[in-house]
């Protein structure tokens, strides 16, 4: 009965590869997000989707492409992985448009690029 | 631009109170949040406060908001070893995105 789930939990890959991280929420939320947490624990938003439409796109390299097949899923595809992409990637979701806008986070995907 | 700052470390003795501070710059903040991150885990929402409130209490947690000074604090009463974690404050302005602070690593020793 996990609210926000991510797969895989750990991902170790070589520089230059292409990888995807998947996120699913069963909370019935309309809005989903991707955040990146670097080695110093700084958390920063990357993308936000509302009902499958992109609404926030921070300054993120074009190698990162989010895809939302339906409002319960938001996947993150990364092309040509670089060493600096090593981080923990968190997915989150919220109602979107509600007064509280509390975001619920997934457990994170730990990406290590070698 | 929006900026949220926290002190990086706090060390307290078990049973004492912990106070974690946060300052932010966005005057249009509507909600402010405290999240907890245990080692190797995701972020857990602890509590939130609406920007027109001064204080919110929830069991051992007390949130104080000074909107004039753009200062937010989280007080944990009777701190336990299980409270050891990184605590993030976050603010939400007019957009859907959360701006997170740098995180405060709380260490509780016996």
PDB file of C-alpha atoms in Angstrom:
ATOM      1  CA  UNK A   1       0.000   0.000   0.000  1.00  0.00           C
ATOM      2  CA  UNK A   2       2.968   2.288  -0.684  1.00  0.00           C
ATOM      3  CA  UNK A   3       1.770   5.804  -1.511  1.00  0.00           C
ATOM      4  CA  UNK A   4       4.643   6.936  -3.765  1.00  0.00           C
ATOM      5  CA  UNK A   5       6.952   4.254  -5.092  1.00  0.00           C
ATOM      6  CA  UNK A   6      10.071   4.440  -7.195  1.00  0.00           C
ATOM      7  CA  UNK A   7      12.074   1.842  -9.090  1.00  0.00           C
ATOM      8  CA  UNK A   8      14.847   1.004  -8.982  1.00  0.00           C
ATOM      9  CA  UNK A   9      15.992   1.860  -5.482  1.00  0.00           C
ATOM     10  CA  UNK A  10      19.647   1.697  -6.502  1.00  0.00           C
ATOM     11  CA  UNK A  11      21.138   2.218  -9.946  1.00  0.00           C
ATOM     12  CA  UNK A  12      24.830   1.879 -10.768  1.00  0.00           C
ATOM     13  CA  UNK A  13      25.817   2.509 -14.365  1.00  0.00           C
ATOM     14  CA  UNK A  14      28.618   3.619 -16.637  1.00  0.00           C
ATOM     15  CA  UNK A  15      29.115   7.101 -18.003  1.00  0.00           C
ATOM     16  CA  UNK A  16      27.439   7.578 -21.376  1.00  0.00           C
ATOM     17  CA  UNK A  17      24.632   5.096 -20.756  1.00  0.00           C
ATOM     18  CA  UNK A  18      20.909   5.901 -20.924  1.00  0.00           C
ATOM     19  CA  UNK A  19      18.724   4.972 -17.951  1.00  0.00           C
ATOM     20  CA  UNK A  20      15.187   5.440 -16.698  1.00  0.00           C
ATOM     21  CA  UNK A  21      13.723   5.804 -13.232  1.00  0.00           C
ATOM     22  CA  UNK A  22      10.049   5.067 -12.684  1.00  0.00           C
ATOM     23  CA  UNK A  23       7.615   6.620 -10.237  1.00  0.00           C
ATOM     24  CA  UNK A  24       4.066   5.685  -9.389  1.00  0.00           C
ATOM     25  CA  UNK A  25       1.611   7.153  -6.895  1.00  0.00           C
ATOM     26  CA  UNK A  26      -1.641   5.588  -5.731  1.00  0.00           C
ATOM     27  CA  UNK A  27      -2.923   8.645  -3.880  1.00  0.00           C
ATOM     28  CA  UNK A  28      -5.074   9.921  -6.715  1.00  0.00           C
ATOM     29  CA  UNK A  29      -2.972  13.076  -6.903  1.00  0.00           C
ATOM     30  CA  UNK A  30      -2.921  15.281 -10.002  1.00  0.00           C
ATOM     31  CA  UNK A  31       0.587  16.676  -9.673  1.00  0.00           C
ATOM     32  CA  UNK A  32       3.907  14.840  -9.626  1.00  0.00           C
ATOM     33  CA  UNK A  33       7.462  16.074  -9.213  1.00  0.00           C
ATOM     34  CA  UNK A  34      11.083  15.051  -9.591  1.00  0.00           C
ATOM     35  CA  UNK A  35      13.696  16.376  -7.166  1.00  0.00           C
ATOM     36  CA  UNK A  36      17.455  15.851  -7.129  1.00  0.00           C
ATOM     37  CA  UNK A  37      19.444  15.576  -3.885  1.00  0.00           C
ATOM     38  CA  UNK A  38      23.189  15.921  -4.317  1.00  0.00           C
ATOM     39  CA  UNK A  39      25.982  14.557  -2.145  1.00  0.00           C
ATOM     40  CA  UNK A  40      25.730  17.550   0.186  1.00  0.00           C
ATOM     41  CA  UNK A  41      22.029  16.775   0.712  1.00  0.00           C
ATOM     42  CA  UNK A  42      20.852  19.865  -1.194  1.00  0.00           C
ATOM     43  CA  UNK A  43      17.375  19.213  -2.585  1.00  0.00           C
ATOM     44  CA  UNK A  44      16.225  20.952  -5.712  1.00  0.00           C
ATOM     45  CA  UNK A  45      13.173  20.565  -7.897  1.00  0.00           C
ATOM     46  CA  UNK A  46      13.705  19.447 -11.475  1.00  0.00           C
ATOM     47  CA  UNK A  47      10.254  18.987 -13.002  1.00  0.00           C
ATOM     48  CA  UNK A  48       6.582  19.071 -12.164  1.00  0.00           C
ATOM     49  CA  UNK A  49       3.669  17.594 -14.097  1.00  0.00           C
ATOM     50  CA  UNK A  50      -0.025  18.270 -13.567  1.00  0.00           C
ATOM     51  CA  UNK A  51      -2.440  15.861 -15.249  1.00  0.00           C
ATOM     52  CA  UNK A  52       0.275  14.708 -17.639  1.00  0.00           C
ATOM     53  CA  UNK A  53       1.269  18.266 -18.579  1.00  0.00           C
ATOM     54  CA  UNK A  54       4.636  19.813 -17.788  1.00  0.00           C
ATOM     55  CA  UNK A  55       4.197  22.848 -15.521  1.00  0.00           C
ATOM     56  CA  UNK A  56       7.622  23.332 -13.948  1.00  0.00           C
ATOM     57  CA  UNK A  57      10.889  22.811 -15.763  1.00  0.00           C
ATOM     58  CA  UNK A  58      13.863  24.129 -13.856  1.00  0.00           C
ATOM     59  CA  UNK A  59      17.233  24.625 -15.488  1.00  0.00           C
ATOM     60  CA  UNK A  60      17.924  20.985 -16.166  1.00  0.00           C
ATOM     61  CA  UNK A  61      20.078  19.651 -19.047  1.00  0.00           C
ATOM     62  CA  UNK A  62      18.175  18.384 -22.081  1.00  0.00           C
ATOM     63  CA  UNK A  63      19.572  14.934 -21.337  1.00  0.00           C
ATOM     64  CA  UNK A  64      16.852  14.674 -18.678  1.00  0.00           C
ATOM     65  CA  UNK A  65      13.401  14.012 -20.079  1.00  0.00           C
ATOM     66  CA  UNK A  66      10.366  13.354 -17.909  1.00  0.00           C
ATOM     67  CA  UNK A  67       7.492  11.347 -19.305  1.00  0.00           C
ATOM     68  CA  UNK A  68       4.015  11.034 -17.818  1.00  0.00           C
ATOM     69  CA  UNK A  69       1.964   8.273 -19.481  1.00  0.00           C
ATOM     70  CA  UNK A  70      -0.909   8.949 -17.075  1.00  0.00           C
ATOM     71  CA  UNK A  71      -1.397  11.077 -14.006  1.00  0.00           C
ATOM     72  CA  UNK A  72      -0.352   8.251 -11.660  1.00  0.00           C
ATOM     73  CA  UNK A  73       3.069   7.850 -13.272  1.00  0.00           C
ATOM     74  CA  UNK A  74       6.007  10.148 -13.894  1.00  0.00           C
ATOM     75  CA  UNK A  75       9.153   8.565 -15.271  1.00  0.00           C
ATOM     76  CA  UNK A  76      12.540  10.190 -15.661  1.00  0.00           C
ATOM     77  CA  UNK A  77      14.760   9.243 -18.564  1.00  0.00           C
ATOM     78  CA  UNK A  78      18.392  10.320 -18.571  1.00  0.00           C
ATOM     79  CA  UNK A  79      20.525  10.170 -21.724  1.00  0.00           C
ATOM     80  CA  UNK A  80      24.319  10.100 -21.896  1.00  0.00           C
ATOM     81  CA  UNK A  81      24.813   9.878 -18.147  1.00  0.00           C
ATOM     82  CA  UNK A  82      27.610  11.961 -16.643  1.00  0.00           C
ATOM     83  CA  UNK A  83      29.509  11.628 -13.369  1.00  0.00           C
ATOM     84  CA  UNK A  84      27.746  14.719 -12.042  1.00  0.00           C
ATOM     85  CA  UNK A  85      24.378  13.027 -12.406  1.00  0.00           C
ATOM     86  CA  UNK A  86      25.224  10.851  -9.405  1.00  0.00           C
ATOM     87  CA  UNK A  87      22.659  11.792  -6.777  1.00  0.00           C
ATOM     88  CA  UNK A  88      19.482  10.646  -5.101  1.00  0.00           C
ATOM     89  CA  UNK A  89      16.394  11.342  -7.181  1.00  0.00           C
ATOM     90  CA  UNK A  90      13.107  11.750  -5.352  1.00  0.00           C
ATOM     91  CA  UNK A  91       9.667  11.591  -6.846  1.00  0.00           C
ATOM     92  CA  UNK A  92       6.791  13.350  -5.074  1.00  0.00           C
ATOM     93  CA  UNK A  93       3.110  13.958  -5.606  1.00  0.00           C
ATOM     94  CA  UNK A  94       0.429  16.342  -4.380  1.00  0.00           C
ATOM     95  CA  UNK A  95      -3.218  17.115  -5.011  1.00  0.00           C
ATOM     96  CA  UNK A  96      -2.403  20.157  -7.084  1.00  0.00           C
ATOM     97  CA  UNK A  97      -4.702  23.105  -6.599  1.00  0.00           C
ATOM     98  CA  UNK A  98      -5.552  22.208  -2.999  1.00  0.00           C
ATOM     99  CA  UNK A  99      -4.975  24.791  -0.321  1.00  0.00           C
ATOM    100  CA  UNK A 100      -2.382  22.771   1.548  1.00  0.00           C
ATOM    101  CA  UNK A 101      -0.397  21.358  -1.371  1.00  0.00           C
ATOM    102  CA  UNK A 102       1.402  18.885   0.839  1.00  0.00           C
ATOM    103  CA  UNK A 103       3.864  16.884  -1.192  1.00  0.00           C
ATOM    104  CA  UNK A 104       4.426  13.229  -0.427  1.00  0.00           C
ATOM    105  CA  UNK A 105       7.806  11.802  -1.319  1.00  0.00           C
ATOM    106  CA  UNK A 106       8.931   8.447  -2.582  1.00  0.00           C
ATOM    107  CA  UNK A 107      11.860   6.580  -0.995  1.00  0.00           C
ATOM    108  CA  UNK A 108      14.372   7.846  -3.559  1.00  0.00           C
ATOM    109  CA  UNK A 109      16.528   6.278  -6.269  1.00  0.00           C
ATOM    110  CA  UNK A 110      20.245   6.324  -5.577  1.00  0.00           C
ATOM    111  CA  UNK A 111      22.047   6.773  -8.888  1.00  0.00           C
ATOM    112  CA  UNK A 112      25.792   6.239  -9.117  1.00  0.00           C
ATOM    113  CA  UNK A 113      27.518   6.954 -12.410  1.00  0.00           C
ATOM    114  CA  UNK A 114      30.979   5.406 -12.773  1.00  0.00           C
TER     115      UNK A 114
ATOM    116  CA  UNK B   1      15.347  34.784  -6.045  1.00  0.00           C
ATOM    117  CA  UNK B   2      14.015  32.384  -3.474  1.00  0.00           C
ATOM    118  CA  UNK B   3      16.471  31.183  -0.874  1.00  0.00           C
ATOM    119  CA  UNK B   4      16.062  29.088   2.265  1.00  0.00           C
ATOM    120  CA  UNK B   5      18.871  28.781   4.787  1.00  0.00           C
ATOM    121  CA  UNK B   6      19.443  26.517   7.770  1.00  0.00           C
ATOM    122  CA  UNK B   7      22.348  25.823  10.067  1.00  0.00           C
ATOM    123  CA  UNK B   8      24.016  22.574   9.051  1.00  0.00           C
ATOM    124  CA  UNK B   9      24.443  20.792  12.366  1.00  0.00           C
ATOM    125  CA  UNK B  10      22.804  20.560  15.785  1.00  0.00           C
ATOM    126  CA  UNK B  11      23.842  18.281  18.601  1.00  0.00           C
ATOM    127  CA  UNK B  12      21.654  17.766  21.702  1.00  0.00           C
ATOM    128  CA  UNK B  13      21.502  15.471  24.676  1.00  0.00           C
ATOM    129  CA  UNK B  14      18.677  12.966  24.907  1.00  0.00           C
ATOM    130  CA  UNK B  15      15.755  14.422  26.852  1.00  0.00           C
ATOM    131  CA  UNK B  16      16.642  18.047  26.046  1.00  0.00           C
ATOM    132  CA  UNK B  17      14.736  20.231  23.604  1.00  0.00           C
ATOM    133  CA  UNK B  18      16.044  20.800  20.082  1.00  0.00           C
ATOM    134  CA  UNK B  19      15.426  23.989  18.144  1.00  0.00           C
ATOM    135  CA  UNK B  20      16.104  23.975  14.419  1.00  0.00           C
ATOM    136  CA  UNK B  21      16.020  27.336  12.688  1.00  0.00           C
ATOM    137  CA  UNK B  22      15.291  28.354   9.129  1.00  0.00           C
ATOM    138  CA  UNK B  23      15.239  31.662   7.285  1.00  0.00           C
ATOM    139  CA  UNK B  24      13.697  32.323   3.894  1.00  0.00           C
ATOM    140  CA  UNK B  25      13.542  35.218   1.498  1.00  0.00           C
ATOM    141  CA  UNK B  26      10.312  34.750  -0.463  1.00  0.00           C
ATOM    142  CA  UNK B  27       7.752  37.145   1.003  1.00  0.00           C
ATOM    143  CA  UNK B  28       4.963  35.482  -1.004  1.00  0.00           C
ATOM    144  CA  UNK B  29       5.368  32.174   0.844  1.00  0.00           C
ATOM    145  CA  UNK B  30       1.983  30.620   1.537  1.00  0.00           C
ATOM    146  CA  UNK B  31       2.956  27.444   3.343  1.00  0.00           C
ATOM    147  CA  UNK B  32       6.095  26.404   5.173  1.00  0.00           C
ATOM    148  CA  UNK B  33       6.964  22.807   5.884  1.00  0.00           C
ATOM    149  CA  UNK B  34       9.279  20.683   7.955  1.00  0.00           C
ATOM    150  CA  UNK B  35      10.449  17.370   6.533  1.00  0.00           C
ATOM    151  CA  UNK B  36      12.562  14.696   8.213  1.00  0.00           C
ATOM    152  CA  UNK B  37      15.026  12.471   6.372  1.00  0.00           C
ATOM    153  CA  UNK B  38      16.465   9.481   8.201  1.00  0.00           C
ATOM    154  CA  UNK B  39      19.690   7.895   6.901  1.00  0.00           C
ATOM    155  CA  UNK B  40      19.152   6.191   3.559  1.00  0.00           C
ATOM    156  CA  UNK B  41      15.451   7.041   3.533  1.00  0.00           C
ATOM    157  CA  UNK B  42      13.095   9.412   1.775  1.00  0.00           C
ATOM    158  CA  UNK B  43      11.535  12.576   3.103  1.00  0.00           C
ATOM    159  CA  UNK B  44       8.792  12.337   5.674  1.00  0.00           C
ATOM    160  CA  UNK B  45       6.477  15.293   6.175  1.00  0.00           C
ATOM    161  CA  UNK B  46       6.492  16.255   9.862  1.00  0.00           C
ATOM    162  CA  UNK B  47       4.322  19.324   9.949  1.00  0.00           C
ATOM    163  CA  UNK B  48       3.420  22.489   8.079  1.00  0.00           C
ATOM    164  CA  UNK B  49       2.225  25.975   8.937  1.00  0.00           C
ATOM    165  CA  UNK B  50       0.191  28.433   6.946  1.00  0.00           C
ATOM    166  CA  UNK B  51       1.797  31.820   6.525  1.00  0.00           C
ATOM    167  CA  UNK B  52      -0.918  33.650   8.495  1.00  0.00           C
ATOM    168  CA  UNK B  53      -0.244  31.582  11.621  1.00  0.00           C
ATOM    169  CA  UNK B  54       2.356  32.330  14.290  1.00  0.00           C
ATOM    170  CA  UNK B  55       2.532  28.970  15.963  1.00  0.00           C
ATOM    171  CA  UNK B  56       1.465  25.390  15.535  1.00  0.00           C
ATOM    172  CA  UNK B  57       1.857  22.588  18.037  1.00  0.00           C
ATOM    173  CA  UNK B  58       1.659  18.895  17.284  1.00  0.00           C
ATOM    174  CA  UNK B  59       2.601  16.595  20.192  1.00  0.00           C
ATOM    175  CA  UNK B  60       6.355  17.067  20.739  1.00  0.00           C
ATOM    176  CA  UNK B  61       6.699  19.430  17.791  1.00  0.00           C
ATOM    177  CA  UNK B  62       6.200  23.192  17.970  1.00  0.00           C
ATOM    178  CA  UNK B  63       6.543  25.373  14.885  1.00  0.00           C
ATOM    179  CA  UNK B  64       7.057  29.106  15.286  1.00  0.00           C
ATOM    180  CA  UNK B  65       6.769  31.508  12.384  1.00  0.00           C
ATOM    181  CA  UNK B  66       7.944  35.112  12.415  1.00  0.00           C
ATOM    182  CA  UNK B  67       6.708  36.356   9.082  1.00  0.00           C
ATOM    183  CA  UNK B  68       8.169  39.829   9.531  1.00  0.00           C
ATOM    184  CA  UNK B  69      11.680  38.424   9.949  1.00  0.00           C
ATOM    185  CA  UNK B  70      10.997  35.476   7.593  1.00  0.00           C
ATOM    186  CA  UNK B  71      12.130  33.098  10.293  1.00  0.00           C
ATOM    187  CA  UNK B  72      10.767  29.620  10.947  1.00  0.00           C
ATOM    188  CA  UNK B  73      11.744  27.289  13.757  1.00  0.00           C
ATOM    189  CA  UNK B  74      10.992  23.726  14.780  1.00  0.00           C
ATOM    190  CA  UNK B  75      11.200  22.798  18.432  1.00  0.00           C
ATOM    191  CA  UNK B  76      11.318  19.133  19.378  1.00  0.00           C
ATOM    192  CA  UNK B  77      10.557  18.548  23.048  1.00  0.00           C
ATOM    193  CA  UNK B  78      12.150  15.647  24.945  1.00  0.00           C
ATOM    194  CA  UNK B  79      14.437  14.773  22.030  1.00  0.00           C
ATOM    195  CA  UNK B  80      15.049  11.063  21.571  1.00  0.00           C
ATOM    196  CA  UNK B  81      17.789   9.156  19.746  1.00  0.00           C
ATOM    197  CA  UNK B  82      15.184   8.230  17.137  1.00  0.00           C
ATOM    198  CA  UNK B  83      14.928  11.917  16.277  1.00  0.00           C
ATOM    199  CA  UNK B  84      18.454  11.863  14.859  1.00  0.00           C
ATOM    200  CA  UNK B  85      18.032  12.742  11.191  1.00  0.00           C
ATOM    201  CA  UNK B  86      18.313  15.595   8.723  1.00  0.00           C
ATOM    202  CA  UNK B  87      15.536  18.159   9.010  1.00  0.00           C
ATOM    203  CA  UNK B  88      14.578  20.238   5.996  1.00  0.00           C
ATOM    204  CA  UNK B  89      12.430  23.312   6.014  1.00  0.00           C
ATOM    205  CA  UNK B  90      10.704  24.156   2.755  1.00  0.00           C
ATOM    206  CA  UNK B  91       8.601  27.029   1.553  1.00  0.00           C
ATOM    207  CA  UNK B  92       5.958  27.211  -1.093  1.00  0.00           C
ATOM    208  CA  UNK B  93       5.248  30.481  -2.820  1.00  0.00           C
ATOM    209  CA  UNK B  94       2.908  31.186  -5.682  1.00  0.00           C
ATOM    210  CA  UNK B  95       3.993  28.205  -7.741  1.00  0.00           C
ATOM    211  CA  UNK B  96       3.675  24.489  -7.000  1.00  0.00           C
ATOM    212  CA  UNK B  97       7.353  23.964  -6.349  1.00  0.00           C
ATOM    213  CA  UNK B  98       8.874  23.620  -2.915  1.00  0.00           C
ATOM    214  CA  UNK B  99      12.103  25.436  -2.177  1.00  0.00           C
ATOM    215  CA  UNK B 100      14.083  23.429   0.333  1.00  0.00           C
ATOM    216  CA  UNK B 101      16.580  24.623   2.877  1.00  0.00           C
ATOM    217  CA  UNK B 102      20.053  23.178   3.115  1.00  0.00           C
ATOM    218  CA  UNK B 103      19.008  20.726   5.834  1.00  0.00           C
ATOM    219  CA  UNK B 104      20.055  20.545   9.494  1.00  0.00           C
ATOM    220  CA  UNK B 105      21.656  17.341  10.686  1.00  0.00           C
ATOM    221  CA  UNK B 106      20.399  16.654  14.220  1.00  0.00           C
ATOM    222  CA  UNK B 107      22.538  14.359  16.341  1.00  0.00           C
ATOM    223  CA  UNK B 108      21.090  13.159  19.649  1.00  0.00           C
ATOM    224  CA  UNK B 109      23.534  11.682  22.125  1.00  0.00           C
ATOM    225  CA  UNK B 110      22.707   9.786  25.335  1.00  0.00           C
TER     226      UNK B 110
END
